[in-house]
Short mmCIF file of C-alpha atoms in Angstrom, two decimals:
data_model
loop_
_atom_site.label_atom_id
_atom_site.label_comp_id
_atom_site.label_asym_id
_atom_site.label_seq_id
_atom_site.Cartn_x
_atom_site.Cartn_y
_atom_site.Cartn_z
CA MET A 1 0.00 0.00 0.00
CA SER A 2 1.08 3.56 -0.67
CA ALA A 3 1.59 5.98 2.17
CA VAL A 4 -1.37 7.99 3.51
CA LEU A 5 -1.47 11.28 5.35
CA SER A 6 -2.65 9.72 8.60
CA ASP A 7 0.82 8.22 8.98
CA PRO A 8 3.18 10.93 7.76
CA SER A 9 6.27 8.98 8.68
CA ALA A 10 5.30 6.13 6.35
CA THR A 11 6.45 6.92 2.83
CA THR A 12 6.97 3.35 1.66
CA GLY A 13 5.90 3.10 -1.95
CA ILE A 14 6.75 6.64 -3.04
CA GLU A 15 10.08 7.45 -4.64
CA VAL A 16 11.54 10.75 -5.80
CA ALA A 17 13.84 9.80 -8.65
CA ALA A 18 15.71 13.11 -9.02
CA ARG A 19 17.54 15.75 -7.05
CA ALA A 20 17.21 19.53 -7.14
CA GLU A 21 18.25 22.30 -4.81
CA GLY A 22 15.75 22.84 -2.02
CA GLN A 23 13.59 19.81 -2.65
CA ASP A 24 14.06 18.33 0.83
CA ALA A 25 12.26 21.30 2.39
CA LEU A 26 9.31 20.70 0.04
CA LEU A 27 9.16 16.93 -0.26
CA THR A 28 9.08 16.18 3.43
CA PRO A 29 7.73 12.83 4.67
CA PRO A 30 4.27 14.35 5.39
CA ALA A 31 4.18 15.99 1.96
CA LEU A 32 5.19 12.76 0.24
CA ALA A 33 2.56 10.84 2.16
CA PHE A 34 -0.03 13.41 1.11
CA LEU A 35 0.96 13.05 -2.55
CA ALA A 36 0.99 9.25 -2.37
CA ASP A 37 -2.52 9.33 -0.91
CA LEU A 38 -3.75 11.45 -3.83
CA HIS A 39 -2.23 9.00 -6.28
CA GLY A 40 -3.77 6.00 -4.58
CA ARG A 41 -7.24 7.52 -4.48
CA PHE A 42 -7.50 9.12 -7.91
CA GLU A 43 -5.03 7.62 -10.37
CA SER A 44 -7.33 4.86 -11.62
CA ARG A 45 -10.08 7.37 -12.43
CA ARG A 46 -7.59 9.58 -14.26
CA ARG A 47 -6.51 6.65 -16.42
CA GLN A 48 -10.12 5.74 -17.18
CA LEU A 49 -10.88 9.29 -18.28
CA LEU A 50 -7.80 9.39 -20.50
CA ALA A 51 -8.99 6.16 -22.09
CA ALA A 52 -12.39 7.76 -22.64
CA ARG A 53 -10.63 10.61 -24.47
CA ARG A 54 -9.02 8.12 -26.84
CA GLU A 55 -12.33 6.38 -27.49
CA ARG A 56 -14.03 9.69 -28.20
CA GLN A 57 -11.27 10.73 -30.60
CA ALA A 58 -11.62 7.42 -32.46
CA VAL A 59 -15.24 8.35 -33.18
CA PHE A 60 -14.17 11.71 -34.59
CA ASP A 61 -11.41 10.07 -36.65
CA GLY A 62 -14.08 7.74 -38.05
CA GLY A 63 -16.11 10.66 -39.37
CA GLY A 64 -18.15 11.64 -36.32
CA LEU A 65 -18.41 15.21 -35.07
CA PRO A 66 -18.68 16.66 -31.55
CA ASP A 67 -22.17 17.62 -30.40
CA PHE A 68 -24.07 18.63 -27.29
CA ARG A 69 -24.80 15.63 -25.09
CA ALA A 70 -28.32 14.25 -25.02
CA ASP A 71 -27.85 12.69 -21.57
CA THR A 72 -27.10 16.06 -19.94
CA ARG A 73 -29.87 18.17 -21.46
CA ALA A 74 -31.48 18.59 -18.03
CA ILE A 75 -28.32 20.30 -16.77
CA ARG A 76 -28.24 22.69 -19.72
CA ASP A 77 -31.96 23.45 -19.39
CA GLY A 78 -31.99 23.65 -15.58
CA ASP A 79 -32.26 26.82 -13.50
CA TRP A 80 -29.20 26.76 -11.26
CA ARG A 81 -26.21 28.97 -10.44
CA VAL A 82 -22.72 28.44 -9.14
CA ALA A 83 -21.70 29.34 -5.58
CA PRO A 84 -20.99 33.03 -4.86
CA ILE A 85 -17.63 34.29 -6.08
CA PRO A 86 -15.24 35.30 -3.27
CA ARG A 87 -14.33 38.95 -2.83
CA ALA A 88 -10.76 38.52 -4.07
CA LEU A 89 -12.01 37.19 -7.42
CA LEU A 90 -14.87 39.59 -8.05
CA ASP A 91 -12.77 41.98 -10.15
CA ARG A 92 -10.43 40.20 -12.54
CA ARG A 93 -10.32 42.71 -15.36
CA VAL A 94 -6.61 42.20 -16.05
CA GLU A 95 -4.73 39.00 -15.33
CA ILE A 96 -1.06 38.46 -16.12
CA THR A 97 0.24 34.98 -16.85
CA GLY A 98 3.69 33.47 -16.89
CA PRO A 99 6.08 30.85 -15.56
CA VAL A 100 7.01 30.30 -11.93
CA ASP A 101 10.67 31.28 -11.71
CA PRO A 102 11.37 33.67 -8.80
CA LYS A 103 11.91 36.79 -10.92
CA MET A 104 8.67 36.24 -12.84
CA VAL A 105 6.72 35.53 -9.66
CA ILE A 106 7.88 38.79 -8.07
CA ASN A 107 7.34 40.87 -11.20
CA ALA A 108 3.88 39.40 -11.83
CA LEU A 109 2.69 39.85 -8.24
CA ASN A 110 4.04 43.42 -8.31
CA SER A 111 2.74 44.18 -11.81
CA GLY A 112 -0.47 45.98 -10.98
CA ALA A 113 -2.62 43.29 -12.56
CA ASN A 114 -5.65 42.09 -10.63
CA CYS A 115 -4.50 38.47 -10.73
CA TYR A 116 -1.40 36.49 -11.63
CA MET A 117 -1.76 33.02 -13.09
CA ALA A 118 1.38 31.20 -11.97
CA ASP A 119 1.78 28.62 -14.70
CA PHE A 120 3.25 25.17 -14.20
CA GLU A 121 1.81 24.18 -17.57
CA ASP A 122 2.23 25.78 -21.01
CA SER A 123 4.83 28.41 -20.10
CA THR A 124 7.02 26.22 -17.87
CA ALA A 125 9.30 23.55 -19.27
CA PRO A 126 8.82 20.82 -16.61
CA THR A 127 12.41 20.00 -15.79
CA TRP A 128 12.67 18.79 -12.23
CA ALA A 129 14.76 21.81 -11.31
CA ASN A 130 12.12 24.18 -12.73
CA LEU A 131 9.30 22.47 -10.85
CA VAL A 132 11.11 22.51 -7.53
CA GLU A 133 12.21 26.12 -8.01
CA GLY A 134 8.65 27.11 -8.90
CA GLN A 135 7.15 25.45 -5.84
CA ARG A 136 9.80 27.06 -3.65
CA ALA A 137 9.19 30.49 -5.18
CA LEU A 138 5.43 30.31 -4.67
CA ARG A 139 5.82 29.06 -1.11
CA GLU A 140 8.10 31.98 -0.29
CA ALA A 141 5.78 34.39 -2.09
CA VAL A 142 2.81 33.24 -0.02
CA ALA A 143 4.94 33.63 3.11
CA GLY A 144 5.99 37.10 1.96
CA THR A 145 9.71 36.29 2.01
CA LEU A 146 10.47 35.83 -1.70
CA ALA A 147 13.38 37.91 -3.02
CA PHE A 148 15.61 37.58 -6.07
CA ASN A 149 19.06 38.94 -6.87
CA ALA A 150 19.76 39.03 -10.60
CA GLY A 151 23.50 39.06 -10.09
CA ASN A 152 23.93 42.36 -11.95
CA GLY A 153 23.28 44.51 -8.93
CA LYS A 154 19.53 44.49 -9.47
CA ALA A 155 17.42 43.04 -6.67
CA TYR A 156 13.72 42.15 -6.72
CA ALA A 157 11.41 42.11 -3.72
CA LEU A 158 7.67 41.81 -3.21
CA LYS A 159 5.40 44.78 -2.62
CA PRO A 160 3.20 44.66 0.49
CA PHE A 161 0.56 41.93 0.33
CA GLU A 162 -2.30 44.37 -0.17
CA GLN A 163 -0.64 45.68 -3.36
CA GLN A 164 0.00 42.27 -4.90
CA ALA A 165 -2.00 40.59 -7.63
CA VAL A 166 -4.21 37.72 -6.47
CA LEU A 167 -2.34 34.45 -6.97
CA ILE A 168 -3.97 31.75 -9.12
CA VAL A 169 -1.96 28.58 -9.81
CA ARG A 170 -2.28 26.48 -12.96
CA PRO A 171 -1.15 22.86 -12.56
CA ARG A 172 -0.35 20.69 -15.56
CA GLY A 173 -3.19 18.89 -17.35
CA TRP A 174 -4.63 15.43 -16.71
CA HIS A 175 -2.73 13.97 -19.69
CA LEU A 176 0.72 14.59 -18.20
CA ASP A 177 2.75 12.41 -15.84
CA GLU A 178 5.42 13.48 -13.37
CA LYS A 179 8.19 11.03 -14.20
CA HIS A 180 10.35 12.03 -11.22
CA VAL A 181 7.80 10.93 -8.61
CA LEU A 182 6.83 7.25 -8.55
CA VAL A 183 4.19 5.67 -6.34
CA ASP A 184 4.45 1.89 -6.19
CA GLY A 185 6.54 2.12 -9.36
CA GLU A 186 3.94 4.20 -11.26
CA ARG A 187 4.49 7.75 -12.39
CA MET A 188 2.34 10.20 -10.52
CA SER A 189 -0.15 12.47 -12.26
CA ALA A 190 1.51 15.82 -12.96
CA SER A 191 -1.80 17.50 -12.12
CA LEU A 192 -1.98 15.94 -8.68
CA PHE A 193 1.69 16.60 -8.01
CA ASP A 194 1.55 20.29 -8.93
CA LEU A 195 -1.70 21.11 -7.19
CA GLY A 196 -1.19 18.75 -4.27
CA LEU A 197 2.28 19.98 -3.33
CA PHE A 198 1.26 23.63 -3.63
CA ALA A 199 -1.89 23.11 -1.55
CA PHE A 200 -0.06 21.09 1.10
CA HIS A 201 2.37 23.92 1.79
CA ASN A 202 0.22 26.99 1.10
CA ALA A 203 -3.50 26.29 1.40
CA ALA A 204 -3.83 27.12 5.10
CA ALA A 205 -1.82 30.35 4.81
CA LEU A 206 -3.84 31.52 1.80
CA ALA A 207 -7.13 30.66 3.50
CA ARG A 208 -6.14 32.78 6.50
CA LYS A 209 -5.53 35.69 4.11
CA ASP A 210 -8.89 35.11 2.38
CA ARG A 211 -7.00 34.31 -0.83
CA GLY A 212 -8.22 30.83 -1.60
CA PRO A 213 -6.17 28.96 -2.63
CA TYR A 214 -7.26 29.55 -6.24
CA PHE A 215 -6.48 27.47 -9.31
CA TYR A 216 -6.83 27.47 -13.09
CA LEU A 217 -7.68 23.99 -14.42
CA PRO A 218 -6.37 23.31 -17.94
CA LYS A 219 -7.33 21.18 -20.93
CA LEU A 220 -10.47 19.52 -19.58
CA GLN A 221 -12.51 17.67 -22.18
CA SER A 222 -15.62 16.60 -20.26
CA MET A 223 -17.79 17.11 -17.20
CA GLU A 224 -16.46 13.82 -15.84
CA GLU A 225 -12.95 15.26 -15.84
CA ALA A 226 -14.29 18.31 -14.01
CA ALA A 227 -16.03 16.05 -11.50
CA LEU A 228 -12.72 14.30 -10.84
CA TRP A 229 -11.15 17.66 -10.03
CA ASP A 230 -14.04 18.47 -7.71
CA ASP A 231 -13.52 15.22 -5.81
CA VAL A 232 -9.76 15.80 -5.62
CA LEU A 233 -10.24 19.29 -4.23
CA ALA A 234 -12.86 18.18 -1.73
CA HIS A 235 -10.49 15.47 -0.51
CA VAL A 236 -7.61 17.96 -0.21
CA GLU A 237 -9.84 20.29 1.80
CA ARG A 238 -10.77 17.49 4.21
CA GLN A 239 -7.17 16.39 4.61
CA LEU A 240 -5.92 19.92 5.23
CA GLY A 241 -8.77 20.95 7.50
CA LEU A 242 -10.27 23.53 5.14
CA PRO A 243 -14.00 24.23 4.75
CA ARG A 244 -15.74 22.60 1.79
CA GLY A 245 -15.52 24.93 -1.20
CA GLN A 246 -12.60 26.95 0.19
CA MET A 247 -10.51 26.13 -2.87
CA LYS A 248 -11.89 27.96 -5.90
CA VAL A 249 -11.19 27.23 -9.54
CA THR A 250 -11.49 28.72 -12.99
CA VAL A 251 -11.65 26.28 -15.89
CA LEU A 252 -9.97 26.98 -19.20
CA ILE A 253 -12.22 26.03 -22.09
CA GLU A 254 -9.38 25.21 -24.43
CA THR A 255 -10.52 21.97 -26.03
CA LEU A 256 -13.21 21.58 -28.66
CA PRO A 257 -15.06 18.80 -26.78
CA ALA A 258 -15.26 21.01 -23.66
CA ALA A 259 -16.99 23.77 -25.63
CA PHE A 260 -19.98 21.44 -25.92
CA GLU A 261 -20.02 20.87 -22.14
CA MET A 262 -19.62 24.33 -20.62
CA ASP A 263 -22.84 24.09 -18.59
CA GLU A 264 -21.96 20.60 -17.49
CA ILE A 265 -18.44 21.60 -16.38
CA LEU A 266 -19.82 24.54 -14.40
CA HIS A 267 -22.37 22.22 -12.83
CA ALA A 268 -19.81 19.58 -11.86
CA LEU A 269 -17.77 22.25 -10.05
CA ARG A 270 -20.69 24.49 -9.02
CA GLY A 271 -19.67 24.65 -5.36
CA ARG A 272 -16.23 26.09 -6.14
CA ILE A 273 -16.03 27.43 -9.70
CA ALA A 274 -15.52 31.15 -10.28
CA GLY A 275 -15.54 31.20 -14.07
CA LEU A 276 -14.51 29.88 -17.45
CA ASN A 277 -11.69 31.23 -19.61
CA CYS A 278 -11.37 31.41 -23.41
CA GLY A 279 -8.04 29.64 -23.78
CA ARG A 280 -7.95 30.51 -27.45
CA TRP A 281 -4.56 29.17 -28.49
CA ASP A 282 -5.04 25.70 -27.05
CA TYR A 283 -8.61 25.80 -28.39
CA ILE A 284 -7.37 26.36 -31.94
CA PHE A 285 -4.91 23.51 -31.46
CA SER A 286 -7.71 21.29 -30.16
CA TYR A 287 -9.93 22.16 -33.12
CA ILE A 288 -7.15 20.97 -35.45
CA LYS A 289 -6.46 17.84 -33.41
CA THR A 290 -10.08 16.85 -32.86
CA LEU A 291 -11.05 17.34 -36.51
CA ARG A 292 -7.75 16.13 -37.95
CA ALA A 293 -9.48 13.54 -40.17
CA HIS A 294 -12.01 16.02 -41.58
CA ARG A 295 -10.57 17.38 -44.80
CA ASP A 296 -13.30 20.04 -45.05
CA ARG A 297 -12.21 21.68 -41.79
CA VAL A 298 -8.52 22.29 -42.39
CA LEU A 299 -7.55 25.68 -40.97
CA PRO A 300 -5.62 28.35 -42.87
CA GLU A 301 -2.33 29.67 -41.55
CA ARG A 302 -2.29 30.81 -37.95
CA ALA A 303 -2.22 34.56 -38.66
CA GLN A 304 -5.63 34.21 -40.35
CA VAL A 305 -7.20 32.24 -37.50
CA THR A 306 -8.35 35.21 -35.45
CA MET A 307 -11.23 35.50 -33.02
CA THR A 308 -13.39 36.85 -35.85
CA GLN A 309 -13.38 33.42 -37.53
CA PRO A 310 -16.97 32.10 -37.14
CA PHE A 311 -16.06 29.04 -35.03
CA LEU A 312 -14.04 31.16 -32.58
CA LYS A 313 -16.61 33.94 -32.39
CA ALA A 314 -19.31 31.39 -31.60
CA TYR A 315 -17.15 29.77 -28.90
CA SER A 316 -16.41 33.10 -27.23
CA GLU A 317 -20.03 34.28 -27.26
CA LEU A 318 -21.37 30.94 -26.00
CA LEU A 319 -18.89 31.05 -23.13
CA ILE A 320 -20.03 34.54 -22.12
CA GLN A 321 -23.71 33.61 -22.32
CA THR A 322 -23.24 30.37 -20.38
CA CYS A 323 -21.13 31.88 -17.61
CA HIS A 324 -23.38 34.89 -17.04
CA ARG A 325 -26.48 32.74 -16.92
CA ARG A 326 -24.87 30.70 -14.13
CA GLY A 327 -23.29 33.55 -12.12
CA ALA A 328 -19.71 32.87 -13.20
CA HIS A 329 -17.07 35.09 -14.79
CA ALA A 330 -16.38 34.80 -18.52
CA MET A 331 -12.67 35.51 -18.87
CA GLY A 332 -11.11 36.57 -22.15
CA GLY A 333 -7.91 35.20 -23.60
CA MET A 334 -4.36 36.10 -24.45
CA ALA A 335 -3.14 38.44 -27.16
CA ALA A 336 0.22 37.07 -28.26
CA GLN A 337 1.83 40.44 -29.02
CA ILE A 338 4.57 41.82 -26.76
CA PRO A 339 6.20 45.28 -26.78
CA ILE A 340 8.81 45.93 -29.47
CA SER A 341 11.73 47.96 -28.15
CA GLY A 342 15.04 49.17 -29.55
CA ASN A 343 16.36 51.85 -31.82
CA ALA A 344 16.21 49.91 -35.06
CA ALA A 345 14.51 51.62 -37.96
CA GLY A 346 10.80 51.06 -37.79
CA ALA A 347 10.79 49.69 -34.24
CA ALA A 348 8.50 52.44 -32.94
CA VAL A 349 6.11 52.01 -35.86
CA ALA A 350 6.08 48.23 -35.40
CA ASN A 351 5.45 48.64 -31.68
CA ASP A 352 2.56 50.99 -32.29
CA ALA A 353 1.03 48.48 -34.70
CA ALA A 354 1.45 45.63 -32.21
CA MET A 355 -0.10 47.63 -29.38
CA ALA A 356 -2.99 48.60 -31.65
CA LYS A 357 -3.66 44.89 -32.20
CA VAL A 358 -3.67 44.32 -28.44
CA ARG A 359 -6.05 47.23 -27.89
CA ALA A 360 -8.41 46.01 -30.62
CA ASP A 361 -8.42 42.50 -29.16
CA LYS A 362 -9.23 43.73 -25.67
CA LEU A 363 -11.90 46.07 -27.01
CA ARG A 364 -13.56 43.15 -28.79
CA GLU A 365 -13.58 41.17 -25.54
CA ALA A 366 -14.91 44.02 -23.41
CA GLU A 367 -17.66 44.88 -25.87
CA ALA A 368 -18.66 41.22 -26.19
CA GLY A 369 -19.22 41.00 -22.43
CA HIS A 370 -16.09 39.36 -21.03
CA ASP A 371 -15.32 40.06 -17.37
CA GLY A 372 -11.57 40.32 -17.77
CA THR A 373 -8.66 39.41 -19.96
CA TRP A 374 -5.10 38.05 -20.05
CA VAL A 375 -1.77 39.69 -20.86
CA ALA A 376 1.68 38.12 -21.08
CA HIS A 377 3.76 41.24 -20.40
CA PRO A 378 3.49 43.92 -17.69
CA ALA A 379 3.67 46.70 -20.29
CA LEU A 380 0.33 45.55 -21.70
CA ILE A 381 -1.52 45.92 -18.38
CA PRO A 382 -2.27 49.64 -18.83
CA ILE A 383 -3.73 49.05 -22.30
CA ALA A 384 -5.98 46.22 -21.15
CA ARG A 385 -7.03 48.10 -18.02
CA GLU A 386 -7.85 51.26 -19.94
CA VAL A 387 -10.10 49.36 -22.32
CA PHE A 388 -11.93 47.42 -19.63
CA ASP A 389 -12.24 50.45 -17.35
CA ALA A 390 -13.96 52.30 -20.18
CA HIS A 391 -16.47 49.52 -20.87
CA MET A 392 -16.80 47.84 -17.48
CA PRO A 393 -17.36 50.39 -14.68
CA GLY A 394 -18.30 47.67 -12.21
CA PRO A 395 -16.19 44.69 -11.11
CA HIS A 396 -17.62 42.47 -13.88
CA GLN A 397 -20.24 42.30 -16.63
CA GLN A 398 -22.44 39.44 -15.49
CA ASP A 399 -25.46 41.64 -16.23
CA VAL A 400 -24.59 41.28 -19.93
CA ALA A 401 -26.72 38.19 -20.56
CA ARG A 402 -26.05 37.89 -24.31
CA ASP A 403 -29.58 36.62 -24.93
CA ASP A 404 -28.95 37.39 -28.59
CA VAL A 405 -26.56 34.45 -28.84
CA GLN A 406 -27.93 31.27 -30.40
CA VAL A 407 -24.97 28.95 -30.93
CA THR A 408 -25.45 25.56 -32.57
CA ALA A 409 -23.07 22.65 -32.93
CA ALA A 410 -22.59 23.65 -36.56
CA ASP A 411 -21.48 27.13 -35.45
CA LEU A 412 -18.79 25.67 -33.16
CA LEU A 413 -17.55 23.46 -36.00
CA ALA A 414 -17.79 26.00 -38.83
CA PRO A 415 -15.02 25.69 -41.44
CA SER A 416 -12.69 28.66 -41.84
CA LYS A 417 -11.87 30.52 -45.00
CA GLY A 418 -8.29 31.48 -45.73
CA THR A 419 -5.04 30.49 -47.34
CA ILE A 420 -1.59 29.11 -46.59
CA SER A 421 1.31 31.25 -47.70
CA ARG A 422 4.92 30.16 -47.96
CA ALA A 423 5.72 32.59 -45.15
CA GLY A 424 2.98 30.99 -43.05
CA PHE A 425 4.29 27.47 -43.70
CA ASP A 426 7.92 28.40 -43.05
CA GLY A 427 6.87 30.42 -40.00
CA ASN A 428 5.21 27.38 -38.46
CA VAL A 429 8.39 25.39 -38.99
CA GLU A 430 10.50 28.10 -37.37
CA VAL A 431 8.19 28.54 -34.36
CA CYS A 432 8.06 24.78 -33.76
CA VAL A 433 11.82 24.34 -33.91
CA ARG A 434 12.75 27.46 -31.95
CA TYR A 435 10.18 26.88 -29.24
CA LEU A 436 10.96 23.19 -28.88
CA ALA A 437 14.71 23.88 -28.71
CA ALA A 438 14.14 26.41 -25.93
CA TRP A 439 11.73 24.05 -24.14
CA LEU A 440 14.25 21.20 -24.26
CA ASP A 441 16.75 23.64 -22.75
CA GLY A 442 14.38 24.41 -19.86
CA ASN A 443 12.65 27.56 -21.13
CA GLY A 444 8.88 27.29 -21.64
CA CYS A 445 8.04 30.89 -22.60
CA VAL A 446 9.88 32.31 -25.59
CA PRO A 447 9.55 35.60 -27.53
CA ILE A 448 9.75 34.91 -31.28
CA HIS A 449 9.27 37.74 -33.78
CA HIS A 450 7.64 39.89 -31.11
CA LEU A 451 5.05 37.27 -30.18
CA MET A 452 5.13 35.40 -26.86
CA GLU A 453 5.16 31.74 -27.78
CA ASP A 454 4.36 28.98 -25.31
CA ALA A 455 3.45 25.31 -25.66
CA ALA A 456 -0.06 26.17 -26.89
CA THR A 457 1.05 28.34 -29.79
CA ALA A 458 3.81 25.89 -30.70
CA GLU A 459 1.17 23.15 -30.74
CA ILE A 460 -0.89 25.11 -33.28
CA ALA A 461 2.12 25.34 -35.57
CA ARG A 462 3.03 21.68 -35.13
CA ALA A 463 -0.53 20.38 -35.57
CA GLN A 464 -1.11 22.58 -38.61
CA LEU A 465 2.03 21.25 -40.28
CA TRP A 466 0.91 17.68 -39.68
CA GLN A 467 -2.62 18.31 -40.93
CA TRP A 468 -1.51 20.22 -44.02
CA LEU A 469 1.03 17.55 -44.93
CA HIS A 470 -1.46 14.71 -44.43
CA SER A 471 -4.30 16.35 -46.38
CA ASP A 472 -4.01 15.47 -50.06
CA GLY A 473 -4.32 18.22 -52.61
CA LEU A 474 -3.46 21.28 -50.51
CA HIS A 475 -1.51 24.10 -52.15
CA LEU A 476 0.07 27.31 -51.00
CA ASP A 477 -1.41 30.54 -52.25
CA ASP A 478 1.29 30.57 -54.96
CA SER A 479 0.09 27.12 -56.17
CA THR A 480 3.04 25.22 -54.67
CA ALA A 481 1.97 21.76 -53.49
CA VAL A 482 2.00 21.24 -49.74
CA ASP A 483 3.99 18.04 -49.39
CA PHE A 484 6.97 16.64 -47.53
CA SER A 485 9.43 18.06 -50.04
CA LEU A 486 8.15 21.51 -49.01
CA LEU A 487 8.84 20.62 -45.37
CA GLU A 488 12.30 19.32 -46.26
CA ARG A 489 13.17 22.57 -48.04
CA ALA A 490 11.89 24.59 -45.07
CA LEU A 491 14.04 22.57 -42.66
CA LEU A 492 17.10 22.84 -44.91
CA ASN A 493 16.66 26.61 -45.15
CA LEU A 494 16.02 27.04 -41.45
CA PRO A 495 19.65 27.41 -40.27
CA ALA A 496 20.16 30.42 -42.52
CA ARG A 497 16.86 31.85 -41.31
CA LEU A 498 17.89 31.44 -37.66
CA GLY A 499 21.33 33.02 -37.99
CA ASP A 500 23.66 32.80 -35.00
CA ARG A 501 22.21 30.01 -32.86
CA SER A 502 24.26 31.06 -29.85
CA LYS A 503 21.98 34.07 -29.52
CA LEU A 504 18.79 32.01 -29.45
CA PRO A 505 17.18 30.46 -26.35
CA GLY A 506 18.07 26.78 -26.57
CA GLY A 507 20.24 27.37 -29.63
CA SER A 508 22.34 24.30 -28.88
CA ARG A 509 19.21 22.11 -29.08
CA VAL A 510 18.04 23.26 -32.53
CA SER A 511 19.24 20.16 -34.39
CA GLU A 512 17.54 17.95 -31.82
CA ALA A 513 14.33 19.96 -32.17
CA ILE A 514 14.45 19.63 -35.95
CA GLY A 515 14.67 15.87 -35.57
CA VAL A 516 11.71 15.75 -33.20
CA LEU A 517 9.57 17.89 -35.51
CA ASP A 518 10.54 15.84 -38.54
CA ARG A 519 9.48 12.60 -36.84
CA LEU A 520 6.22 14.06 -35.52
CA THR A 521 5.17 15.46 -38.88
CA HIS A 522 5.94 12.21 -40.71
CA ALA A 523 4.00 10.08 -38.21
CA ASP A 524 0.82 8.49 -39.57
CA VAL A 525 -1.16 9.62 -36.51
CA LEU A 526 -1.02 13.11 -35.02
CA GLN A 527 0.65 12.92 -31.61
CA ASP A 528 -1.77 14.17 -28.94
CA PHE A 529 0.74 16.60 -27.45
CA LEU A 530 4.18 17.72 -28.56
CA THR A 531 5.27 17.75 -24.94
CA LEU A 532 4.63 14.03 -24.41
CA PRO A 533 7.59 12.69 -26.43
CA ALA A 534 9.67 15.79 -25.72
CA TYR A 535 9.20 15.35 -21.95
CA GLU A 536 11.22 12.14 -22.04
CA ARG A 537 14.22 14.23 -23.13
CA LEU A 538 14.05 16.58 -20.13
CA PRO A 539 16.18 16.09 -17.00
#
């Protein structure tokens, strides 16, 4: 039997198969026992739900399409609301997101945003050292003791607690394992490890401060997966002596199947959910992956897949309508642009254009009825705040019911018009290789051509390449056939395009990244996640 919390000295059955600075203070015998208990109670259900994902995808690969569930119509038609939203989460008009290294944690908490999503998922490369450092940084931040010395004479320290952004932690998704922690020889769920270890060390302190703890839950595909999270959180609350519902969550709707179960996901978590979020980049990736066998739904190049595309507009408006009907926040998504600095010719003009795109994106969200939005860089906070302040005088817009919205399954699946240019094809290759090289080198959040790329945006590029190359008869807008010789030429030309690799994040891993991308694009079946095979290469 694995260890349980009631006997914190008994950690037989759990093994930590790695070493990193500071881990002994985190992975104490009681903490390990707590994690082993989570594994023992919930791992079998996680595996069953992952199997259900594969079965569902097989139906789509066979020609089926996602639809609203007949067996849950009573939930969608019912008159119910989620539990009241706590004071700290009532106004979330600007949230900043980013990885969990100490400098980022301090800068994000000090940024002036309403909330900071501390991300163990898409913007953190899950090396063991990164995970341990992230857990340490958040523990010290909650305690108010976190500081960072950059080594160049610049020191970082936290502002007083009352001036900090509200902390929201995003663990990794249900599909990921934590290979460094084994329970009875089995890898532990990365979700349970990330959330469990953070809660074990910080839940009581955050509850005393009336700050949760709060979490973002990623990549759910069904109400059953949401119900598993609800059971996990209820168990954690009992084990840590917290009141039922103390731990609040926001769910990212970033998979196509989940868009058909928004009501059901809210209902499964109705005692603790504060809102849903339009995780647009992962959602585009999921649209490609889910409909990979449907030749009539191939997406154009990424730059043309904006929120004005019919399937994305329908998804956003349905999320707003659903959340506001149930008393939950409808959070907007991330604009990928970041500030462009420097004295190079045209830099100021390019920056103005990029910031105009950010402003337009946030204006679209505010006018549609979203209750807040995401930014990836502190310099974008004033733009987002100005837009939402102008259109949202109160803490949220739940009074915007969007009764005008009538979204059907066909709307959520609508094909997109557009083209594939050579620049779009080559750009996908470059983003995949550069991001993956940086990720393999331990960096999960990478600026590329003035866009902040993370695992979600890299997944769009990777999945698009696979789909384009495996869809017969596609051509670029200059009539060039989209085939593997086009990919080969793009890869051969990439070194010249990249220039001096020593100046790139992960430049020494570029050749390795090219090999990984080449294998993934040639595979007969689209790999579910780029990070699954790449994870085996991380320390």
